Amino acid sequence: MADDLFQLYQDVVLEHNRNPRNYVAVDPATHRGHGYNPLCGDSIELTLDVRDGFIHAIGFQGESCAIATASASLLTETLQGRPVDEAKAIAARFGAVMNGQDEDDLPAGLEPLRGVRRFPSRVKCARLAWASLEAALAGDGEDGAASTEVE
């Protein structure tokens, strides 16, 4: 059963890589975060339209591996329309789960990424968009930069 679930999750990750959701630069963007993974060269630019404490629009662009692309796609689907504080809490939970520090349930849409933990060298790929989100939301409308090497 666990192998069937892993295969299902792997299929979801591959589908989000082939057909990423919200692969667009949000314009106008109130917040921006750029993430870079120097180990593999992945680069993701996350753009958001945040108003009244809610994420009204979120998108991403960049050059990245399948896991980083799928993670960014799933991030945008999960966080669209949510309050910023909730998005920050989900990002923190996601990071803790990916780093093996927490086993709390992730929002259902993010469960397919849990399998990445089987491949420690790929966790930074899954975390890249989330680090970009944290950088974007850390400033008050200022561009944020993130690297997987400083986590």
mmCIF file of C-alpha atoms in Angstrom:
data_model
loop_
_atom_site.group_PDB
_atom_site.id
_atom_site.type_symbol
_atom_site.label_atom_id
_atom_site.label_comp_id
_atom_site.label_asym_id
_atom_site.label_seq_id
_atom_site.Cartn_x
_atom_site.Cartn_y
_atom_site.Cartn_z
ATOM 1 C CA MET A 1 0.000 0.000 0.000
ATOM 2 C CA ALA A 2 2.774 2.461 0.875
ATOM 3 C CA ASP A 3 4.434 1.831 -2.494
ATOM 4 C CA ASP A 4 1.119 2.476 -4.283
ATOM 5 C CA LEU A 5 0.731 5.756 -2.419
ATOM 6 C CA PHE A 6 4.322 6.735 -3.213
ATOM 7 C CA GLN A 7 3.664 6.002 -6.915
ATOM 8 C CA LEU A 8 0.495 8.096 -6.845
ATOM 9 C CA TYR A 9 2.375 10.985 -5.254
ATOM 10 C CA GLN A 10 5.199 10.609 -7.762
ATOM 11 C CA ASP A 11 2.635 10.831 -10.571
ATOM 12 C CA VAL A 12 1.223 14.051 -9.064
ATOM 13 C CA VAL A 13 4.708 15.579 -8.863
ATOM 14 C CA LEU A 14 5.431 14.654 -12.488
ATOM 15 C CA GLU A 15 2.078 16.088 -13.628
ATOM 16 C CA HIS A 16 2.802 19.406 -11.876
ATOM 17 C CA ASN A 17 6.217 19.483 -13.523
ATOM 18 C CA ARG A 18 4.785 18.862 -16.997
ATOM 19 C CA ASN A 19 1.851 21.253 -16.511
ATOM 20 C CA PRO A 20 2.762 23.705 -13.757
ATOM 21 C CA ARG A 21 -0.100 25.723 -12.339
ATOM 22 C CA ASN A 22 0.219 29.495 -12.030
ATOM 23 C CA TYR A 23 3.399 29.621 -14.114
ATOM 24 C CA VAL A 24 3.079 33.350 -14.670
ATOM 25 C CA ALA A 25 4.494 36.611 -13.373
ATOM 26 C CA VAL A 26 1.771 38.327 -11.349
ATOM 27 C CA ASP A 27 1.377 41.923 -12.530
ATOM 28 C CA PRO A 28 1.105 44.091 -10.600
ATOM 29 C CA ALA A 29 3.009 42.294 -7.871
ATOM 30 C CA THR A 30 3.174 43.707 -4.374
ATOM 31 C CA HIS A 31 5.724 41.122 -3.215
ATOM 32 C CA ARG A 32 8.522 39.251 -4.956
ATOM 33 C CA GLY A 33 10.901 36.550 -3.856
ATOM 34 C CA HIS A 34 13.752 35.053 -5.800
ATOM 35 C CA GLY A 35 15.200 31.707 -4.800
ATOM 36 C CA TYR A 36 18.388 30.105 -6.031
ATOM 37 C CA ASN A 37 19.899 26.703 -5.350
ATOM 38 C CA PRO A 38 23.611 26.934 -6.211
ATOM 39 C CA LEU A 39 24.065 23.160 -6.013
ATOM 40 C CA CYS A 40 21.906 22.428 -9.039
ATOM 41 C CA GLY A 41 21.250 25.867 -10.541
ATOM 42 C CA ASP A 42 17.501 25.940 -9.847
ATOM 43 C CA SER A 43 16.129 29.478 -9.918
ATOM 44 C CA ILE A 44 12.551 30.486 -9.070
ATOM 45 C CA GLU A 45 10.941 33.923 -9.066
ATOM 46 C CA LEU A 46 7.745 34.055 -7.009
ATOM 47 C CA THR A 47 5.390 37.025 -7.449
ATOM 48 C CA LEU A 48 2.387 37.847 -5.299
ATOM 49 C CA ASP A 49 -0.429 40.352 -5.134
ATOM 50 C CA VAL A 50 -1.115 40.757 -1.418
ATOM 51 C CA ARG A 51 -3.957 43.015 -0.320
ATOM 52 C CA ASP A 52 -5.761 43.345 2.993
ATOM 53 C CA GLY A 53 -3.731 40.500 4.469
ATOM 54 C CA PHE A 54 -4.700 37.976 1.768
ATOM 55 C CA ILE A 55 -2.836 36.470 -1.185
ATOM 56 C CA HIS A 56 -5.069 37.525 -4.082
ATOM 57 C CA ALA A 57 -2.739 36.217 -6.785
ATOM 58 C CA ILE A 58 0.437 34.161 -6.777
ATOM 59 C CA GLY A 59 2.601 32.891 -9.595
ATOM 60 C CA PHE A 60 6.097 31.727 -10.359
ATOM 61 C CA GLN A 61 8.588 31.518 -13.190
ATOM 62 C CA GLY A 62 12.083 30.203 -13.552
ATOM 63 C CA GLU A 63 14.342 27.380 -14.556
ATOM 64 C CA SER A 64 14.237 24.433 -12.195
ATOM 65 C CA CYS A 65 14.182 20.670 -11.874
ATOM 66 C CA ALA A 66 10.976 18.611 -11.755
ATOM 67 C CA ILE A 67 10.748 18.622 -7.961
ATOM 68 C CA ALA A 68 11.333 22.371 -7.598
ATOM 69 C CA THR A 69 8.826 23.129 -10.365
ATOM 70 C CA ALA A 70 6.185 20.790 -8.920
ATOM 71 C CA SER A 71 6.707 22.207 -5.438
ATOM 72 C CA ALA A 72 6.260 25.771 -6.721
ATOM 73 C CA SER A 73 3.145 24.747 -8.625
ATOM 74 C CA LEU A 74 1.646 23.022 -5.572
ATOM 75 C CA LEU A 75 2.598 26.010 -3.397
ATOM 76 C CA THR A 76 0.687 28.412 -5.636
ATOM 77 C CA GLU A 77 -2.394 26.176 -5.725
ATOM 78 C CA THR A 78 -2.356 25.734 -1.962
ATOM 79 C CA LEU A 79 -1.825 29.369 -0.990
ATOM 80 C CA GLN A 80 -3.991 31.211 -3.540
ATOM 81 C CA GLY A 81 -6.633 33.197 -1.645
ATOM 82 C CA ARG A 82 -5.319 32.391 1.845
ATOM 83 C CA PRO A 83 -4.459 34.901 4.555
ATOM 84 C CA VAL A 84 -0.757 35.797 4.658
ATOM 85 C CA ASP A 85 -0.427 34.601 8.266
ATOM 86 C CA GLU A 86 -1.846 31.208 7.297
ATOM 87 C CA ALA A 87 0.513 31.010 4.299
ATOM 88 C CA LYS A 88 3.480 31.711 6.587
ATOM 89 C CA ALA A 89 2.335 28.989 8.998
ATOM 90 C CA ILE A 90 1.945 26.467 6.162
ATOM 91 C CA ALA A 91 5.419 27.370 4.867
ATOM 92 C CA ALA A 92 6.914 26.814 8.324
ATOM 93 C CA ARG A 93 5.137 23.455 8.666
ATOM 94 C CA PHE A 94 6.260 22.409 5.193
ATOM 95 C CA GLY A 95 9.880 23.240 6.030
ATOM 96 C CA ALA A 96 9.712 21.308 9.293
ATOM 97 C CA VAL A 97 8.207 18.257 7.571
ATOM 98 C CA MET A 98 10.784 18.342 4.764
ATOM 99 C CA ASN A 99 13.624 18.602 7.278
ATOM 100 C CA GLY A 100 12.260 15.689 9.324
ATOM 101 C CA GLN A 101 11.586 17.886 12.357
ATOM 102 C CA ASP A 102 7.826 17.479 12.321
ATOM 103 C CA GLU A 103 5.370 14.840 11.209
ATOM 104 C CA ASP A 104 2.279 17.056 11.313
ATOM 105 C CA ASP A 105 -0.127 16.672 8.480
ATOM 106 C CA LEU A 106 0.408 18.925 5.546
ATOM 107 C CA PRO A 107 -2.521 20.421 3.672
ATOM 108 C CA ALA A 108 -3.825 17.646 1.403
ATOM 109 C CA GLY A 109 -2.517 19.298 -1.744
ATOM 110 C CA LEU A 110 1.061 19.188 -0.449
ATOM 111 C CA GLU A 111 1.115 15.528 0.632
ATOM 112 C CA PRO A 112 2.681 14.390 -2.686
ATOM 113 C CA LEU A 113 5.853 16.281 -1.735
ATOM 114 C CA ARG A 114 6.311 14.327 1.494
ATOM 115 C CA GLY A 115 7.981 11.529 -0.503
ATOM 116 C CA VAL A 116 10.871 13.855 -1.371
ATOM 117 C CA ARG A 117 12.239 13.181 2.118
ATOM 118 C CA ARG A 118 13.282 9.743 0.825
ATOM 119 C CA PHE A 119 15.907 11.602 -1.217
ATOM 120 C CA PRO A 120 17.758 13.991 1.132
ATOM 121 C CA SER A 121 19.709 15.615 -1.691
ATOM 122 C CA ARG A 122 16.400 16.738 -3.258
ATOM 123 C CA VAL A 123 14.842 18.331 -0.166
ATOM 124 C CA LYS A 124 16.434 21.677 -1.071
ATOM 125 C CA CYS A 125 14.737 21.440 -4.462
ATOM 126 C CA ALA A 126 11.342 21.019 -2.796
ATOM 127 C CA ARG A 127 12.095 23.857 -0.348
ATOM 128 C CA LEU A 128 13.238 26.423 -2.943
ATOM 129 C CA ALA A 129 9.845 27.961 -3.763
ATOM 130 C CA TRP A 130 8.971 27.998 -0.059
ATOM 131 C CA ALA A 131 12.199 29.831 0.785
ATOM 132 C CA SER A 132 11.300 32.301 -1.982
ATOM 133 C CA LEU A 133 7.854 32.764 -0.431
ATOM 134 C CA GLU A 134 9.330 33.380 3.010
ATOM 135 C CA ALA A 135 11.740 35.940 1.535
ATOM 136 C CA ALA A 136 8.922 37.675 -0.358
ATOM 137 C CA LEU A 137 6.700 37.912 2.706
ATOM 138 C CA ALA A 138 9.507 38.909 5.091
ATOM 139 C CA GLY A 139 9.742 42.409 3.655
ATOM 140 C CA ASP A 140 6.965 44.940 3.479
ATOM 141 C CA GLY A 141 6.612 44.967 -0.275
ATOM 142 C CA GLU A 142 10.348 44.819 -0.880
ATOM 143 C CA ASP A 143 11.904 42.172 -3.090
ATOM 144 C CA GLY A 144 13.311 39.242 -1.157
ATOM 145 C CA ALA A 145 16.083 36.843 -2.061
ATOM 146 C CA ALA A 146 16.612 33.325 -0.781
ATOM 147 C CA SER A 147 19.234 30.658 -1.222
ATOM 148 C CA THR A 148 18.946 27.038 -0.201
ATOM 149 C CA GLU A 149 22.474 27.308 1.164
ATOM 150 C CA VAL A 150 21.501 29.535 4.078
ATOM 151 C CA GLU A 151 18.755 27.365 5.566
#
